[in-house]
Amino acid sequence: MAQIQKMGGPYTKQQQEDRKIKVFELHFEQGYSAVQIAKMLDVNRNTINKDIESWYSEIRKEQSHSNKDWFDKQLLRLEFQRARLQESLVDGLSYKDRMQIEKSITHIDLSIASFVVKIEVSKKYKHL
């Protein structure tokens, strides 16, 4: 009787850990998709997707605090830059200079809004 190769099912803890490490290398370091990894490792695509999701969750946990600090610093920096530009809008500026400063202020406002939206979306949809 021929031996049948295992195509899925319950994996031992060691097999799971080995596979997750390989998935990390292939997906995050080499840029392979879940479908490509599933074919390479001869594992169900959904299993690979769960492994990738697990890695994203771990990364998010590790970086959530540092990301918040980074966002706070960026927002503060943008707000200070905006205030400096606002102060430079004095009478006597040429039309061209005034428009450049106002364009910069608008760009900063849009950047701040973008940061806030990203923060809110990440709070609401933690899996993104």
PDB file of C-alpha atoms in Angstrom:
ATOM      1  CA  MET A   1       0.000   0.000   0.000  1.00  0.00           C
ATOM      2  CA  ALA A   2       1.442   3.385  -1.003  1.00  0.00           C
ATOM      3  CA  GLN A   3       1.992   6.014   1.640  1.00  0.00           C
ATOM      4  CA  ILE A   4      -0.225   9.082   1.172  1.00  0.00           C
ATOM      5  CA  GLN A   5       1.438  12.465   1.599  1.00  0.00           C
ATOM      6  CA  LYS A   6      -0.231  14.713   4.164  1.00  0.00           C
ATOM      7  CA  MET A   7      -2.000  17.623   2.418  1.00  0.00           C
ATOM      8  CA  GLY A   8      -3.390  19.462   5.426  1.00  0.00           C
ATOM      9  CA  GLY A   9      -5.079  18.916   8.699  1.00  0.00           C
ATOM     10  CA  PRO A  10      -3.796  19.327  12.225  1.00  0.00           C
ATOM     11  CA  TYR A  11      -0.154  20.290  12.471  1.00  0.00           C
ATOM     12  CA  THR A  12       2.075  19.823  15.489  1.00  0.00           C
ATOM     13  CA  LYS A  13       3.170  22.945  17.371  1.00  0.00           C
ATOM     14  CA  GLN A  14       6.674  22.560  15.953  1.00  0.00           C
ATOM     15  CA  GLN A  15       5.336  22.265  12.392  1.00  0.00           C
ATOM     16  CA  GLN A  16       3.195  25.362  12.933  1.00  0.00           C
ATOM     17  CA  GLU A  17       6.131  27.389  14.261  1.00  0.00           C
ATOM     18  CA  ASP A  18       8.428  26.242  11.452  1.00  0.00           C
ATOM     19  CA  ARG A  19       5.779  27.095   8.855  1.00  0.00           C
ATOM     20  CA  LYS A  20       5.080  30.518  10.404  1.00  0.00           C
ATOM     21  CA  ILE A  21       8.789  31.377  10.329  1.00  0.00           C
ATOM     22  CA  LYS A  22       9.004  30.293   6.685  1.00  0.00           C
ATOM     23  CA  VAL A  23       5.856  32.311   5.869  1.00  0.00           C
ATOM     24  CA  PHE A  24       7.408  35.367   7.519  1.00  0.00           C
ATOM     25  CA  GLU A  25      10.570  35.015   5.426  1.00  0.00           C
ATOM     26  CA  LEU A  26       8.700  34.436   2.174  1.00  0.00           C
ATOM     27  CA  HIS A  27       6.009  37.088   2.651  1.00  0.00           C
ATOM     28  CA  PHE A  28       7.677  39.943   4.527  1.00  0.00           C
ATOM     29  CA  GLU A  29      11.289  39.556   3.444  1.00  0.00           C
ATOM     30  CA  GLN A  30      10.909  38.256  -0.102  1.00  0.00           C
ATOM     31  CA  GLY A  31       7.469  39.643  -0.997  1.00  0.00           C
ATOM     32  CA  TYR A  32       5.665  36.471  -2.048  1.00  0.00           C
ATOM     33  CA  SER A  33       1.860  36.408  -1.986  1.00  0.00           C
ATOM     34  CA  ALA A  34      -0.158  33.968   0.117  1.00  0.00           C
ATOM     35  CA  VAL A  35      -1.094  31.982  -2.993  1.00  0.00           C
ATOM     36  CA  GLN A  36       2.554  31.650  -4.042  1.00  0.00           C
ATOM     37  CA  ILE A  37       3.611  30.617  -0.539  1.00  0.00           C
ATOM     38  CA  ALA A  38       0.804  28.051  -0.332  1.00  0.00           C
ATOM     39  CA  LYS A  39       2.011  26.450  -3.564  1.00  0.00           C
ATOM     40  CA  MET A  40       5.659  26.535  -2.469  1.00  0.00           C
ATOM     41  CA  LEU A  41       4.957  24.958   0.927  1.00  0.00           C
ATOM     42  CA  ASP A  42       2.129  22.723  -0.343  1.00  0.00           C
ATOM     43  CA  VAL A  43      -0.207  24.096   2.321  1.00  0.00           C
ATOM     44  CA  ASN A  44      -3.758  25.393   2.060  1.00  0.00           C
ATOM     45  CA  ARG A  45      -3.925  29.085   1.123  1.00  0.00           C
ATOM     46  CA  ASN A  46      -6.232  29.828   4.070  1.00  0.00           C
ATOM     47  CA  THR A  47      -3.616  28.428   6.449  1.00  0.00           C
ATOM     48  CA  ILE A  48      -1.025  30.771   4.955  1.00  0.00           C
ATOM     49  CA  ASN A  49      -3.455  33.704   5.189  1.00  0.00           C
ATOM     50  CA  LYS A  50      -3.970  32.944   8.886  1.00  0.00           C
ATOM     51  CA  ASP A  51      -0.203  32.826   9.418  1.00  0.00           C
ATOM     52  CA  ILE A  52       0.227  36.195   7.680  1.00  0.00           C
ATOM     53  CA  GLU A  53      -2.658  37.666   9.677  1.00  0.00           C
ATOM     54  CA  SER A  54      -1.016  36.384  12.858  1.00  0.00           C
ATOM     55  CA  TRP A  55       2.279  38.081  11.911  1.00  0.00           C
ATOM     56  CA  TYR A  56       0.508  41.367  11.197  1.00  0.00           C
ATOM     57  CA  SER A  57      -1.202  41.128  14.578  1.00  0.00           C
ATOM     58  CA  GLU A  58       2.121  40.569  16.352  1.00  0.00           C
ATOM     59  CA  ILE A  59       3.767  43.440  14.492  1.00  0.00           C
ATOM     60  CA  ARG A  60       0.837  45.729  15.293  1.00  0.00           C
ATOM     61  CA  LYS A  61       1.042  44.861  19.006  1.00  0.00           C
ATOM     62  CA  GLU A  62       4.770  45.581  19.108  1.00  0.00           C
ATOM     63  CA  GLN A  63       4.552  48.841  17.212  1.00  0.00           C
ATOM     64  CA  SER A  64       1.225  50.282  18.333  1.00  0.00           C
ATOM     65  CA  HIS A  65       2.800  52.313  21.133  1.00  0.00           C
ATOM     66  CA  SER A  66       5.740  53.522  19.062  1.00  0.00           C
ATOM     67  CA  ASN A  67       3.411  54.335  16.145  1.00  0.00           C
ATOM     68  CA  LYS A  68       1.252  56.475  18.422  1.00  0.00           C
ATOM     69  CA  ASP A  69       4.336  58.357  19.600  1.00  0.00           C
ATOM     70  CA  TRP A  70       5.463  58.830  16.005  1.00  0.00           C
ATOM     71  CA  PHE A  71       2.030  60.103  14.916  1.00  0.00           C
ATOM     72  CA  ASP A  72       1.934  62.487  17.879  1.00  0.00           C
ATOM     73  CA  LYS A  73       5.367  63.872  16.970  1.00  0.00           C
ATOM     74  CA  GLN A  74       4.409  64.269  13.327  1.00  0.00           C
ATOM     75  CA  LEU A  75       1.174  66.054  14.176  1.00  0.00           C
ATOM     76  CA  LEU A  76       2.943  68.386  16.570  1.00  0.00           C
ATOM     77  CA  ARG A  77       5.640  69.129  14.004  1.00  0.00           C
ATOM     78  CA  LEU A  78       3.037  69.892  11.338  1.00  0.00           C
ATOM     79  CA  GLU A  79       1.065  72.121  13.688  1.00  0.00           C
ATOM     80  CA  PHE A  80       4.200  74.113  14.596  1.00  0.00           C
ATOM     81  CA  GLN A  81       5.116  74.437  10.932  1.00  0.00           C
ATOM     82  CA  ARG A  82       1.591  75.624  10.147  1.00  0.00           C
ATOM     83  CA  ALA A  83       1.745  78.233  12.931  1.00  0.00           C
ATOM     84  CA  ARG A  84       5.074  79.568  11.619  1.00  0.00           C
ATOM     85  CA  LEU A  85       3.666  79.854   8.108  1.00  0.00           C
ATOM     86  CA  GLN A  86       0.520  81.536   9.418  1.00  0.00           C
ATOM     87  CA  GLU A  87       2.685  84.127  11.193  1.00  0.00           C
ATOM     88  CA  SER A  88       4.589  84.814   7.970  1.00  0.00           C
ATOM     89  CA  LEU A  89       1.375  85.910   6.239  1.00  0.00           C
ATOM     90  CA  VAL A  90       1.887  89.612   6.825  1.00  0.00           C
ATOM     91  CA  ASP A  91       0.794  92.603   4.823  1.00  0.00           C
ATOM     92  CA  GLY A  92       3.140  93.604   2.059  1.00  0.00           C
ATOM     93  CA  LEU A  93       3.810  90.119   0.690  1.00  0.00           C
ATOM     94  CA  SER A  94       3.627  89.720  -3.041  1.00  0.00           C
ATOM     95  CA  TYR A  95       0.669  87.811  -4.428  1.00  0.00           C
ATOM     96  CA  LYS A  96       2.966  84.964  -5.498  1.00  0.00           C
ATOM     97  CA  ASP A  97       4.566  84.646  -2.029  1.00  0.00           C
ATOM     98  CA  ARG A  98       1.167  84.788  -0.329  1.00  0.00           C
ATOM     99  CA  MET A  99      -0.191  82.023  -2.584  1.00  0.00           C
ATOM    100  CA  GLN A 100       2.856  79.821  -1.941  1.00  0.00           C
ATOM    101  CA  ILE A 101       2.447  80.187   1.818  1.00  0.00           C
ATOM    102  CA  GLU A 102      -1.299  79.540   1.651  1.00  0.00           C
ATOM    103  CA  LYS A 103      -0.682  76.492  -0.538  1.00  0.00           C
ATOM    104  CA  SER A 104       1.811  75.188   2.043  1.00  0.00           C
ATOM    105  CA  ILE A 105      -0.701  75.760   4.849  1.00  0.00           C
ATOM    106  CA  THR A 106      -3.365  73.888   2.890  1.00  0.00           C
ATOM    107  CA  HIS A 107      -0.944  71.021   2.281  1.00  0.00           C
ATOM    108  CA  ILE A 108      -0.189  70.858   6.013  1.00  0.00           C
ATOM    109  CA  ASP A 109      -3.908  70.897   6.855  1.00  0.00           C
ATOM    110  CA  LEU A 110      -4.477  68.009   4.446  1.00  0.00           C
ATOM    111  CA  SER A 111      -1.560  66.087   5.966  1.00  0.00           C
ATOM    112  CA  ILE A 112      -2.959  66.572   9.461  1.00  0.00           C
ATOM    113  CA  ALA A 113      -6.411  65.462   8.300  1.00  0.00           C
ATOM    114  CA  SER A 114      -4.874  62.415   6.635  1.00  0.00           C
ATOM    115  CA  PHE A 115      -3.054  61.446   9.838  1.00  0.00           C
ATOM    116  CA  VAL A 116      -6.235  61.798  11.880  1.00  0.00           C
ATOM    117  CA  VAL A 117      -8.219  59.697   9.403  1.00  0.00           C
ATOM    118  CA  LYS A 118      -5.546  56.974   9.437  1.00  0.00           C
ATOM    119  CA  ILE A 119      -5.583  56.884  13.231  1.00  0.00           C
ATOM    120  CA  GLU A 120      -9.378  56.664  13.369  1.00  0.00           C
ATOM    121  CA  VAL A 121      -9.528  53.979  10.684  1.00  0.00           C
ATOM    122  CA  SER A 122      -6.871  51.916  12.455  1.00  0.00           C
ATOM    123  CA  LYS A 123      -8.859  52.180  15.703  1.00  0.00           C
ATOM    124  CA  LYS A 124     -12.071  51.091  14.012  1.00  0.00           C
ATOM    125  CA  TYR A 125     -10.587  48.393  11.771  1.00  0.00           C
ATOM    126  CA  LYS A 126      -7.720  46.859  13.713  1.00  0.00           C
ATOM    127  CA  HIS A 127      -7.151  44.206  11.035  1.00  0.00           C
ATOM    128  CA  LEU A 128      -6.047  46.798   8.423  1.00  0.00           C
TER     129      LEU A 128
END
